[in-house]
């Protein structure tokens, strides 16, 4: 019997992951870049025990039975296969951010599960191997393994599709102010959405142009060039949503409130406030800004009608084994 | 001295024109399909007279001196060149729809000017030649020359870039309910916007896919298949706006109200109401529906907060020479 406990953070993508080259292995159509979010935490414990009759999952104190459990069981199968250890596991996970805010918990969740699970099953994996493993649970989880600012190399097969740190968390004090506009669960989840990416006439062009955007974004981070970062992350977000809304069926994740916030942020930047928007597969607007403007950006966001609350976070570390 | 007076209608594009292969000649990057709007009228008179010292333009009773006049003068130069007639002209044009509603008047304006101007300068042009000529003033004006449902063949040079009727106005009783959400003039006009199309990483893919969409749209019109028409016009509108919002600089023509209306229309259709949205380079939402639903669609649109007014129109004829 072995137990391991791990702390991880979700991440916000600057260059987005949308669509897979290989859906089963979650090999993405294009590389992506993100930053981990320090204030948002997932704590996951995994106990592997020969006495357990099946895998179990407790999320924020609640026993799960549905698709969440099925997805975790499939991931545990992978760990049993990799380790040769046949035991079932008890998984317990807690987020310090409400599920209902629309902040994706699958990235931090599977990053933590990969780290805690591999330890509990007696595997001693490198950061690269952990990132590859986390990817199998949720693509963006691969990016929550390394520290700070992270690039996920798309790769073409399992062994070359992993993330690594571009720069540590302390490299640049950026903040993410998340304007939460809805507590509604999204209609089409990311996993299902990725399958539709290829139906858009625009996806191939978005993917083909990705190396150019990755380079601009990587350089903007390395040189701490906020203007360059702002332009490329807004472009990349619009590219992904352009693909989403031209899929069959079309996926429109923006709400009128999202658009209002996006337009406000664009106006603020023209007036000299270093702030830029990016949206994942949901209506919440992540506003990236420099540390000295974070309070002002939050205050401005809170004044926009329809913004339910604003979460803020600096740059986070990679996954940390606590136990 | 010769005078001619002409009546024309603006059109709403189902498959959009965005970006040129040749900016000077307004040869478009892709073909497009539209319907003329019967209720919206432009009446234009042109008098060519050896006594005039320069071209003049009166729009809705107001003498124009700025860019509108310059654009008309350039068009008159074209007519003088084609006709060998050196006279200056007095142009007078009236719209029955307010300029401020954001309904593009350049399509009906240059269609009428091409027809009235060519007559006044003694040219006897075929419909095809008129369409080519109108195109030189404003690309979409080429589509306001023929009757009813119209396809503009992109072509590669002046002589093969013109519009012709796919089906007459009486073929299918479709209506356009235009939800007017702003009286603000747009920030970036279409002529300037077309120049930016090529800066989007998505434009080439949109253009490349256009023949497929044109065929689906043409067939939907010929077979009066509303469902097929609805899906393709919403896709095509989203494709164009996807390109616009990923240009450098990005062009965001949607307002939060536009998005609200788009999402409402999508919901209505899921409930069985034959209605579909399409947006040009502005925030107003054109809702295409069948005749029997036009009153209901208008009533529903009028109830959406932020809709200033709703203009409605059936399918219009091509340009008509009155005098």
Tab-separated table of N, CA and C in Angstrom, chain A residues 95-248:
chain	number	residue	atom	x	y	z
A	95	UNK	N	-10.171	21.197	-5.060
A	95	UNK	CA	-9.772	22.456	-5.692
A	95	UNK	C	-10.077	23.603	-4.752
A	96	UNK	N	-9.224	24.628	-4.727
A	96	UNK	CA	-9.542	25.807	-3.918
A	96	UNK	C	-10.361	26.818	-4.725
A	97	UNK	N	-10.735	26.437	-5.941
A	97	UNK	CA	-11.577	27.318	-6.762
A	97	UNK	C	-12.847	26.544	-7.095
A	98	UNK	N	-13.993	27.248	-7.067
A	98	UNK	CA	-15.252	26.524	-7.303
A	98	UNK	C	-15.324	25.954	-8.725
A	99	UNK	N	-15.802	24.726	-8.856
A	99	UNK	CA	-15.992	24.095	-10.173
A	99	UNK	C	-16.860	24.993	-11.058
A	100	UNK	N	-17.854	25.564	-10.392
A	100	UNK	CA	-18.906	26.276	-11.119
A	100	UNK	C	-18.422	27.569	-11.754
A	101	UNK	N	-17.183	27.989	-11.476
A	101	UNK	CA	-16.726	29.246	-12.067
A	101	UNK	C	-16.332	29.092	-13.519
A	102	UNK	N	-16.286	27.867	-13.998
A	102	UNK	CA	-15.916	27.681	-15.392
A	102	UNK	C	-14.415	27.698	-15.596
A	103	UNK	N	-13.640	27.664	-14.527
A	103	UNK	CA	-12.186	27.520	-14.647
A	103	UNK	C	-11.927	26.028	-14.824
A	104	UNK	N	-11.282	25.681	-15.913
A	104	UNK	CA	-11.061	24.263	-16.213
A	104	UNK	C	-10.238	23.622	-15.112
A	105	UNK	N	-10.746	22.563	-14.527
A	105	UNK	CA	-10.010	21.869	-13.477
A	105	UNK	C	-9.359	20.597	-14.010
A	106	UNK	N	-9.590	20.271	-15.283
A	106	UNK	CA	-9.031	19.018	-15.807
A	106	UNK	C	-7.513	19.118	-15.976
A	107	UNK	N	-6.993	20.316	-16.280
A	107	UNK	CA	-5.544	20.465	-16.444
A	107	UNK	C	-4.830	20.200	-15.126
A	108	UNK	N	-5.214	20.947	-14.078
A	108	UNK	CA	-4.570	20.731	-12.775
A	108	UNK	C	-4.933	19.354	-12.233
A	109	UNK	N	-6.145	18.898	-12.504
A	109	UNK	CA	-6.591	17.605	-11.989
A	109	UNK	C	-5.764	16.450	-12.525
A	110	UNK	N	-5.560	16.380	-13.821
A	110	UNK	CA	-4.800	15.265	-14.388
A	110	UNK	C	-3.290	15.440	-14.204
A	111	UNK	N	-2.828	16.685	-14.077
A	111	UNK	CA	-1.411	16.874	-13.743
A	111	UNK	C	-1.140	16.294	-12.355
A	112	UNK	N	-2.012	16.630	-11.404
A	112	UNK	CA	-1.847	16.121	-10.043
A	112	UNK	C	-2.017	14.604	-10.002
A	113	UNK	N	-2.994	14.108	-10.763
A	113	UNK	CA	-3.258	12.667	-10.763
A	113	UNK	C	-2.076	11.892	-11.357
A	114	UNK	N	-1.461	12.462	-12.395
A	114	UNK	CA	-0.303	11.800	-13.011
A	114	UNK	C	0.846	11.711	-12.006
A	115	UNK	N	1.086	12.826	-11.305
A	115	UNK	CA	2.210	12.860	-10.362
A	115	UNK	C	1.936	11.984	-9.145
A	116	UNK	N	0.756	12.129	-8.542
A	116	UNK	CA	0.433	11.348	-7.341
A	116	UNK	C	0.238	9.872	-7.698
A	117	UNK	N	-0.428	9.616	-8.809
A	117	UNK	CA	-0.708	8.237	-9.224
A	117	UNK	C	0.564	7.471	-9.550
A	118	UNK	N	1.477	8.119	-10.295
A	118	UNK	CA	2.704	7.411	-10.670
A	118	UNK	C	3.523	7.078	-9.424
A	119	UNK	N	3.554	8.032	-8.469
A	119	UNK	CA	4.250	7.759	-7.193
A	119	UNK	C	3.591	6.591	-6.457
A	120	UNK	N	2.273	6.654	-6.344
A	120	UNK	CA	1.544	5.612	-5.600
A	120	UNK	C	1.698	4.235	-6.247
A	121	UNK	N	1.883	4.212	-7.556
A	121	UNK	CA	2.058	2.942	-8.263
A	121	UNK	C	3.534	2.570	-8.404
A	122	UNK	N	4.396	3.299	-7.707
A	122	UNK	CA	5.805	2.925	-7.655
A	122	UNK	C	6.623	3.304	-8.873
A	123	UNK	N	6.090	4.205	-9.670
A	123	UNK	CA	6.845	4.647	-10.849
A	123	UNK	C	7.679	5.878	-10.489
A	124	UNK	N	8.869	5.961	-11.013
A	124	UNK	CA	9.687	7.144	-10.775
A	124	UNK	C	9.914	7.842	-12.115
A	125	UNK	N	9.031	8.774	-12.427
A	125	UNK	CA	9.045	9.378	-13.759
A	125	UNK	C	9.756	10.723	-13.765
A	126	UNK	N	10.403	11.014	-14.895
A	126	UNK	CA	11.011	12.334	-15.089
A	126	UNK	C	9.904	13.353	-15.365
A	127	UNK	N	10.253	14.655	-15.335
A	127	UNK	CA	9.256	15.697	-15.629
A	127	UNK	C	8.663	15.484	-17.021
A	128	UNK	N	9.520	15.143	-17.964
A	128	UNK	CA	9.052	14.913	-19.334
A	128	UNK	C	8.063	13.744	-19.385
A	129	UNK	N	8.398	12.662	-18.688
A	129	UNK	CA	7.503	11.500	-18.688
A	129	UNK	C	6.184	11.798	-17.981
A	130	UNK	N	6.273	12.600	-16.912
A	130	UNK	CA	5.040	12.999	-16.207
A	130	UNK	C	4.138	13.833	-17.118
A	131	UNK	N	4.772	14.734	-17.885
A	131	UNK	CA	4.009	15.592	-18.789
A	131	UNK	C	3.317	14.754	-19.856
A	132	UNK	N	4.044	13.769	-20.405
A	132	UNK	CA	3.461	12.858	-21.397
A	132	UNK	C	2.274	12.100	-20.810
A	133	UNK	N	2.460	11.657	-19.553
A	133	UNK	CA	1.410	10.881	-18.886
A	133	UNK	C	0.181	11.754	-18.602
A	134	UNK	N	0.405	12.932	-18.055
A	134	UNK	CA	-0.710	13.847	-17.751
A	134	UNK	C	-1.511	14.148	-19.012
A	135	UNK	N	-0.795	14.299	-20.131
A	135	UNK	CA	-1.412	14.576	-21.428
A	135	UNK	C	-2.475	13.546	-21.782
A	136	UNK	N	-2.217	12.283	-21.388
A	136	UNK	CA	-3.164	11.217	-21.727
A	136	UNK	C	-4.507	11.398	-21.022
A	137	UNK	N	-4.496	12.076	-19.860
A	137	UNK	CA	-5.738	12.329	-19.127
A	137	UNK	C	-6.483	13.544	-19.658
A	138	UNK	N	-5.720	14.603	-19.923
A	138	UNK	CA	-6.277	15.839	-20.470
A	138	UNK	C	-5.121	16.564	-21.131
A	139	UNK	N	-5.277	16.928	-22.398
A	139	UNK	CA	-4.158	17.492	-23.149
A	139	UNK	C	-3.465	18.620	-22.400
A	140	UNK	N	-4.247	19.596	-21.935
A	140	UNK	CA	-3.643	20.776	-21.318
A	140	UNK	C	-2.998	20.457	-19.968
A	141	UNK	N	-3.285	19.278	-19.387
A	141	UNK	CA	-2.639	18.870	-18.129
A	141	UNK	C	-1.136	18.713	-18.322
A	142	UNK	N	-0.705	18.404	-19.550
A	142	UNK	CA	0.730	18.271	-19.822
A	142	UNK	C	1.465	19.570	-19.479
A	143	UNK	N	0.753	20.697	-19.621
A	143	UNK	CA	1.375	22.007	-19.381
A	143	UNK	C	1.377	22.405	-17.911
A	144	UNK	N	0.634	21.686	-17.066
A	144	UNK	CA	0.628	22.016	-15.627
A	144	UNK	C	1.721	21.273	-14.861
A	145	UNK	N	2.491	20.444	-15.562
A	145	UNK	CA	3.593	19.718	-14.900
A	145	UNK	C	4.824	20.614	-14.704
A	146	UNK	N	5.338	21.266	-15.775
A	146	UNK	CA	6.559	22.077	-15.589
A	146	UNK	C	6.252	23.432	-14.935
A	147	UNK	N	7.276	24.125	-14.563
A	147	UNK	CA	7.212	25.374	-13.817
A	147	UNK	C	6.931	26.598	-14.697
A	148	UNK	N	6.113	27.516	-14.193
A	148	UNK	CA	6.006	28.865	-14.731
A	148	UNK	C	5.390	28.997	-16.109
A	149	UNK	N	6.200	29.479	-17.055
A	149	UNK	CA	5.782	29.646	-18.441
A	149	UNK	C	6.190	28.383	-19.192
A	150	UNK	N	5.256	27.783	-19.888
A	150	UNK	CA	5.447	26.417	-20.365
A	150	UNK	C	5.085	26.287	-21.836
A	151	UNK	N	5.879	25.520	-22.575
A	151	UNK	CA	5.521	25.206	-23.960
A	151	UNK	C	5.315	23.712	-24.117
A	152	UNK	N	4.199	23.355	-24.712
A	152	UNK	CA	3.885	21.952	-25.026
A	152	UNK	C	4.266	21.715	-26.482
A	153	UNK	N	5.296	20.907	-26.692
A	153	UNK	CA	5.712	20.553	-28.049
A	153	UNK	C	4.704	19.553	-28.604
A	154	UNK	N	4.091	19.887	-29.728
A	154	UNK	CA	3.013	19.049	-30.258
A	154	UNK	C	3.481	17.609	-30.466
A	155	UNK	N	4.612	17.462	-31.133
A	155	UNK	CA	5.101	16.119	-31.426
A	155	UNK	C	4.205	15.400	-32.415
A	156	UNK	N	4.621	14.183	-32.766
A	156	UNK	CA	3.841	13.387	-33.719
A	156	UNK	C	3.465	12.041	-33.134
A	157	UNK	N	4.109	11.691	-32.009
A	157	UNK	CA	3.792	10.425	-31.350
A	157	UNK	C	3.894	10.633	-29.845
A	158	UNK	N	3.505	9.626	-29.084
A	158	UNK	CA	3.457	9.752	-27.625
A	158	UNK	C	4.756	10.310	-27.054
A	159	UNK	N	5.888	9.783	-27.524
A	159	UNK	CA	7.174	10.073	-26.885
A	159	UNK	C	7.677	11.495	-27.121
A	160	UNK	N	7.171	12.184	-28.138
A	160	UNK	CA	7.676	13.540	-28.369
A	160	UNK	C	6.601	14.615	-28.191
A	161	UNK	N	5.515	14.249	-27.507
A	161	UNK	CA	4.459	15.224	-27.233
A	161	UNK	C	4.414	15.493	-25.737
A	162	UNK	N	5.148	16.511	-25.301
A	162	UNK	CA	5.262	16.830	-23.874
A	162	UNK	C	5.569	18.316	-23.723
A	163	UNK	N	5.421	18.783	-22.491
A	163	UNK	CA	5.646	20.204	-22.219
A	163	UNK	C	6.916	20.404	-21.423
A	164	UNK	N	7.522	21.579	-21.599
A	164	UNK	CA	8.654	21.941	-20.745
A	164	UNK	C	8.640	23.444	-20.477
A	165	UNK	N	9.339	23.813	-19.433
A	165	UNK	CA	9.324	25.209	-19.022
A	165	UNK	C	10.142	26.066	-19.982
A	166	UNK	N	9.568	27.204	-20.381
A	166	UNK	CA	10.304	28.203	-21.169
A	166	UNK	C	11.045	29.121	-20.209
A	167	UNK	N	10.372	29.456	-19.114
A	167	UNK	CA	10.936	30.374	-18.109
A	167	UNK	C	10.260	30.068	-16.784
A	168	UNK	N	11.000	30.207	-15.670
A	168	UNK	CA	10.407	29.896	-14.362
A	168	UNK	C	9.352	30.930	-13.965
A	169	UNK	N	8.556	30.570	-12.973
A	169	UNK	CA	7.450	31.431	-12.526
A	169	UNK	C	7.927	32.840	-12.186
A	170	UNK	N	9.114	32.955	-11.586
A	170	UNK	CA	9.579	34.268	-11.128
A	170	UNK	C	10.177	35.135	-12.253
A	171	UNK	N	10.275	34.586	-13.457
A	171	UNK	CA	10.867	35.311	-14.599
A	171	UNK	C	10.168	36.636	-14.874
A	172	UNK	N	8.821	36.622	-14.814
A	172	UNK	CA	8.057	37.821	-15.210
A	172	UNK	C	6.774	37.849	-14.397
A	173	UNK	N	6.531	38.929	-13.678
A	173	UNK	CA	5.349	38.986	-12.821
A	173	UNK	C	4.097	39.394	-13.603
A	174	UNK	N	3.598	38.448	-14.349
A	174	UNK	CA	2.314	38.657	-15.028
A	174	UNK	C	1.193	38.186	-14.109
A	175	UNK	N	0.024	38.755	-14.304
A	175	UNK	CA	-1.155	38.330	-13.551
A	175	UNK	C	-2.291	38.014	-14.509
A	176	UNK	N	-3.109	37.092	-14.081
A	176	UNK	CA	-4.316	36.754	-14.830
A	176	UNK	C	-5.504	37.190	-13.979
A	177	UNK	N	-6.289	38.137	-14.489
A	177	UNK	CA	-7.531	38.542	-13.818
A	177	UNK	C	-8.673	37.886	-14.579
A	178	UNK	N	-9.307	36.905	-13.951
A	178	UNK	CA	-10.344	36.137	-14.659
A	178	UNK	C	-11.708	36.748	-14.373
A	179	UNK	N	-12.303	37.337	-15.399
A	179	UNK	CA	-13.655	37.893	-15.250
A	179	UNK	C	-14.635	36.752	-15.439
A	180	UNK	N	-15.272	36.344	-14.339
A	180	UNK	CA	-16.209	35.219	-14.384
A	180	UNK	C	-17.585	35.772	-14.724
A	181	UNK	N	-18.109	35.353	-15.866
A	181	UNK	CA	-19.395	35.909	-16.310
A	181	UNK	C	-20.528	34.899	-16.209
A	182	UNK	N	-20.211	33.671	-15.876
A	182	UNK	CA	-21.291	32.693	-15.817
A	182	UNK	C	-20.972	31.610	-14.817
A	183	UNK	N	-21.993	31.059	-14.227
A	183	UNK	CA	-21.839	29.877	-13.400
A	183	UNK	C	-22.477	28.678	-14.094
A	184	UNK	N	-22.866	28.859	-15.339
A	184	UNK	CA	-23.488	27.779	-16.111
A	184	UNK	C	-22.422	26.798	-16.587
A	185	UNK	N	-22.666	25.491	-16.456
A	185	UNK	CA	-21.736	24.551	-17.075
A	185	UNK	C	-21.789	24.703	-18.593
A	186	UNK	N	-20.638	24.540	-19.245
A	186	UNK	CA	-20.624	24.748	-20.702
A	186	UNK	C	-21.358	23.627	-21.416
A	187	UNK	N	-21.879	23.977	-22.601
A	187	UNK	CA	-22.718	23.035	-23.340
A	187	UNK	C	-21.889	21.920	-23.975
A	188	UNK	N	-20.772	22.295	-24.573
A	188	UNK	CA	-19.920	21.299	-25.221
A	188	UNK	C	-18.565	21.317	-24.535
A	189	UNK	N	-18.187	20.223	-23.909
A	189	UNK	CA	-16.912	20.146	-23.208
A	189	UNK	C	-15.750	20.162	-24.180
A	190	UNK	N	-14.549	20.420	-23.667
A	190	UNK	CA	-13.373	20.517	-24.525
A	190	UNK	C	-13.095	19.208	-25.252
A	191	UNK	N	-13.208	18.078	-24.536
A	191	UNK	CA	-12.873	16.797	-25.157
A	191	UNK	C	-13.719	16.575	-26.410
A	192	UNK	N	-15.020	16.867	-26.295
A	192	UNK	CA	-15.908	16.727	-27.449
A	192	UNK	C	-15.597	17.799	-28.496
A	193	UNK	N	-15.294	19.004	-28.019
A	193	UNK	CA	-14.994	20.113	-28.922
A	193	UNK	C	-13.778	19.835	-29.801
A	194	UNK	N	-12.735	19.249	-29.208
A	194	UNK	CA	-11.524	18.936	-29.983
A	194	UNK	C	-11.838	18.065	-31.199
A	195	UNK	N	-12.816	17.181	-31.022
A	195	UNK	CA	-13.173	16.274	-32.126
A	195	UNK	C	-13.780	17.031	-33.302
A	196	UNK	N	-14.354	18.217	-33.021
A	196	UNK	CA	-15.016	18.991	-34.072
A	196	UNK	C	-14.067	19.938	-34.798
A	197	UNK	N	-12.877	20.154	-34.235
A	197	UNK	CA	-11.972	21.177	-34.783
A	197	UNK	C	-11.763	20.993	-36.293
A	198	UNK	N	-11.585	19.742	-36.705
A	198	UNK	CA	-11.294	19.458	-38.109
A	198	UNK	C	-12.440	19.748	-39.059
A	199	UNK	N	-13.643	19.959	-38.521
A	199	UNK	CA	-14.780	20.261	-39.410
A	199	UNK	C	-14.796	21.726	-39.834
A	200	UNK	N	-13.987	22.566	-39.193
A	200	UNK	CA	-13.940	23.968	-39.613
A	200	UNK	C	-13.022	24.134	-40.814
A	201	UNK	N	-13.463	24.887	-41.843
A	201	UNK	CA	-12.590	25.148	-42.994
A	201	UNK	C	-11.343	25.942	-42.602
A	202	UNK	N	-11.303	26.456	-41.370
A	202	UNK	CA	-10.204	27.325	-40.955
A	202	UNK	C	-9.151	26.630	-40.101
A	203	UNK	N	-9.450	25.419	-39.604
A	203	UNK	CA	-8.555	24.773	-38.644
A	203	UNK	C	-7.159	24.512	-39.232
A	204	UNK	N	-7.105	23.995	-40.459
A	204	UNK	CA	-5.797	23.675	-41.057
A	204	UNK	C	-4.926	24.933	-41.141
A	205	UNK	N	-5.531	26.060	-41.505
A	205	UNK	CA	-4.766	27.307	-41.620
A	205	UNK	C	-4.296	27.782	-40.246
A	206	UNK	N	-5.168	27.635	-39.237
A	206	UNK	CA	-4.776	28.012	-37.865
A	206	UNK	C	-3.580	27.180	-37.415
A	207	UNK	N	-3.626	25.874	-37.685
A	207	UNK	CA	-2.568	24.951	-37.273
A	207	UNK	C	-1.267	25.263	-38.031
A	208	UNK	N	-1.410	25.489	-39.316
A	208	UNK	CA	-0.232	25.740	-40.159
A	208	UNK	C	0.530	26.992	-39.729
A	209	UNK	N	-0.218	27.973	-39.229
A	209	UNK	CA	0.390	29.243	-38.821
A	209	UNK	C	0.924	29.189	-37.388
A	210	UNK	N	0.683	28.071	-36.694
A	210	UNK	CA	1.015	28.004	-35.257
A	210	UNK	C	2.505	28.188	-34.946
A	211	UNK	N	3.430	27.593	-35.714
A	211	UNK	CA	4.852	27.787	-35.384
A	211	UNK	C	5.257	29.262	-35.345
A	212	UNK	N	4.690	30.047	-36.236
A	212	UNK	CA	4.974	31.483	-36.254
A	212	UNK	C	4.499	32.143	-34.956
A	213	UNK	N	3.277	31.798	-34.549
A	213	UNK	CA	2.727	32.405	-33.328
A	213	UNK	C	3.483	31.927	-32.086
A	214	UNK	N	3.850	30.647	-32.073
A	214	UNK	CA	4.604	30.118	-30.927
A	214	UNK	C	5.912	30.873	-30.765
A	215	UNK	N	6.567	31.147	-31.873
A	215	UNK	CA	7.852	31.843	-31.795
A	215	UNK	C	7.683	33.272	-31.283
A	216	UNK	N	6.664	33.956	-31.795
A	216	UNK	CA	6.411	35.329	-31.331
A	216	UNK	C	6.105	35.331	-29.840
A	217	UNK	N	5.280	34.381	-29.404
A	217	UNK	CA	4.867	34.323	-27.997
A	217	UNK	C	6.049	33.961	-27.097
A	218	UNK	N	6.816	32.971	-27.513
A	218	UNK	CA	7.993	32.532	-26.738
A	218	UNK	C	8.972	33.702	-26.583
A	219	UNK	N	9.240	34.400	-27.675
A	219	UNK	CA	10.160	35.537	-27.617
A	219	UNK	C	9.615	36.672	-26.763
A	220	UNK	N	8.310	36.903	-26.842
A	220	UNK	CA	7.699	37.974	-26.038
A	220	UNK	C	7.869	37.661	-24.552
A	221	UNK	N	7.705	36.390	-24.189
A	221	UNK	CA	7.894	35.989	-22.785
A	221	UNK	C	9.361	36.149	-22.387
A	222	UNK	N	10.258	35.633	-23.214
A	222	UNK	CA	11.686	35.687	-22.874
A	222	UNK	C	12.176	37.127	-22.743
A	223	UNK	N	11.654	38.008	-23.631
A	223	UNK	CA	12.089	39.414	-23.602
A	223	UNK	C	11.182	40.291	-22.746
A	224	UNK	N	10.147	39.699	-22.121
A	224	UNK	CA	9.177	40.456	-21.315
A	224	UNK	C	8.606	41.634	-22.110
A	225	UNK	N	8.253	41.365	-23.350
A	225	UNK	CA	7.691	42.385	-24.235
A	225	UNK	C	6.170	42.279	-24.186
A	226	UNK	N	5.535	43.124	-23.342
A	226	UNK	CA	4.095	42.964	-23.131
A	226	UNK	C	3.281	43.270	-24.379
A	227	UNK	N	3.650	44.301	-25.127
A	227	UNK	CA	2.881	44.671	-26.317
A	227	UNK	C	2.830	43.506	-27.313
A	228	UNK	N	3.988	42.880	-27.530
A	228	UNK	CA	4.041	41.744	-28.461
A	228	UNK	C	3.213	40.583	-27.930
A	229	UNK	N	3.320	40.352	-26.611
A	229	UNK	CA	2.539	39.276	-26.002
A	229	UNK	C	1.044	39.538	-26.160
A	230	UNK	N	0.632	40.776	-25.882
A	230	UNK	CA	-0.789	41.142	-25.935
A	230	UNK	C	-1.364	40.892	-27.327
A	231	UNK	N	-0.654	41.375	-28.344
A	231	UNK	CA	-1.154	41.218	-29.711
A	231	UNK	C	-1.278	39.743	-30.091
A	232	UNK	N	-0.294	38.939	-29.724
A	232	UNK	CA	-0.306	37.547	-30.183
A	232	UNK	C	-1.324	36.718	-29.402
A	233	UNK	N	-1.526	37.013	-28.107
A	233	UNK	CA	-2.491	36.178	-27.385
A	233	UNK	C	-3.923	36.520	-27.783
A	234	UNK	N	-4.184	37.795	-28.078
A	234	UNK	CA	-5.542	38.129	-28.530
A	234	UNK	C	-5.790	37.533	-29.914
A	235	UNK	N	-4.780	37.631	-30.795
A	235	UNK	CA	-4.918	37.015	-32.113
A	235	UNK	C	-5.166	35.517	-31.988
A	236	UNK	N	-4.367	34.865	-31.152
A	236	UNK	CA	-4.483	33.411	-31.041
A	236	UNK	C	-5.840	32.994	-30.462
A	237	UNK	N	-6.323	33.746	-29.488
A	237	UNK	CA	-7.645	33.453	-28.923
A	237	UNK	C	-8.721	33.621	-30.002
A	238	UNK	N	-8.630	34.710	-30.765
A	238	UNK	CA	-9.616	34.929	-31.830
A	238	UNK	C	-9.526	33.855	-32.907
A	239	UNK	N	-8.314	33.389	-33.201
A	239	UNK	CA	-8.153	32.314	-34.185
A	239	UNK	C	-8.872	31.051	-33.710
A	240	UNK	N	-8.664	30.684	-32.442
A	240	UNK	CA	-9.315	29.475	-31.945
A	240	UNK	C	-10.832	29.626	-31.956
A	241	UNK	N	-11.319	30.785	-31.512
A	241	UNK	CA	-12.774	30.958	-31.491
A	241	UNK	C	-13.340	31.080	-32.905
A	242	UNK	N	-12.528	31.601	-33.834
A	242	UNK	CA	-12.930	31.610	-35.243
A	242	UNK	C	-13.127	30.194	-35.757
A	243	UNK	N	-12.240	29.296	-35.374
A	243	UNK	CA	-12.372	27.882	-35.750
A	243	UNK	C	-13.602	27.268	-35.078
A	244	UNK	N	-13.772	27.540	-33.791
A	244	UNK	CA	-14.911	26.979	-33.054
A	244	UNK	C	-16.245	27.377	-33.672
A	245	UNK	N	-16.378	28.653	-33.991
A	245	UNK	CA	-17.684	29.130	-34.471
A	245	UNK	C	-17.942	28.775	-35.926
A	246	UNK	N	-16.937	28.190	-36.591
A	246	UNK	CA	-17.142	27.738	-37.971
A	246	UNK	C	-17.041	26.218	-38.073
A	247	UNK	N	-17.140	25.532	-36.925
A	247	UNK	CA	-17.216	24.073	-36.933
A	247	UNK	C	-18.636	23.653	-37.279
A	248	UNK	N	-18.792	22.367	-37.567
A	248	UNK	CA	-20.119	21.795	-37.774
A	248	UNK	C	-20.343	20.720	-36.726
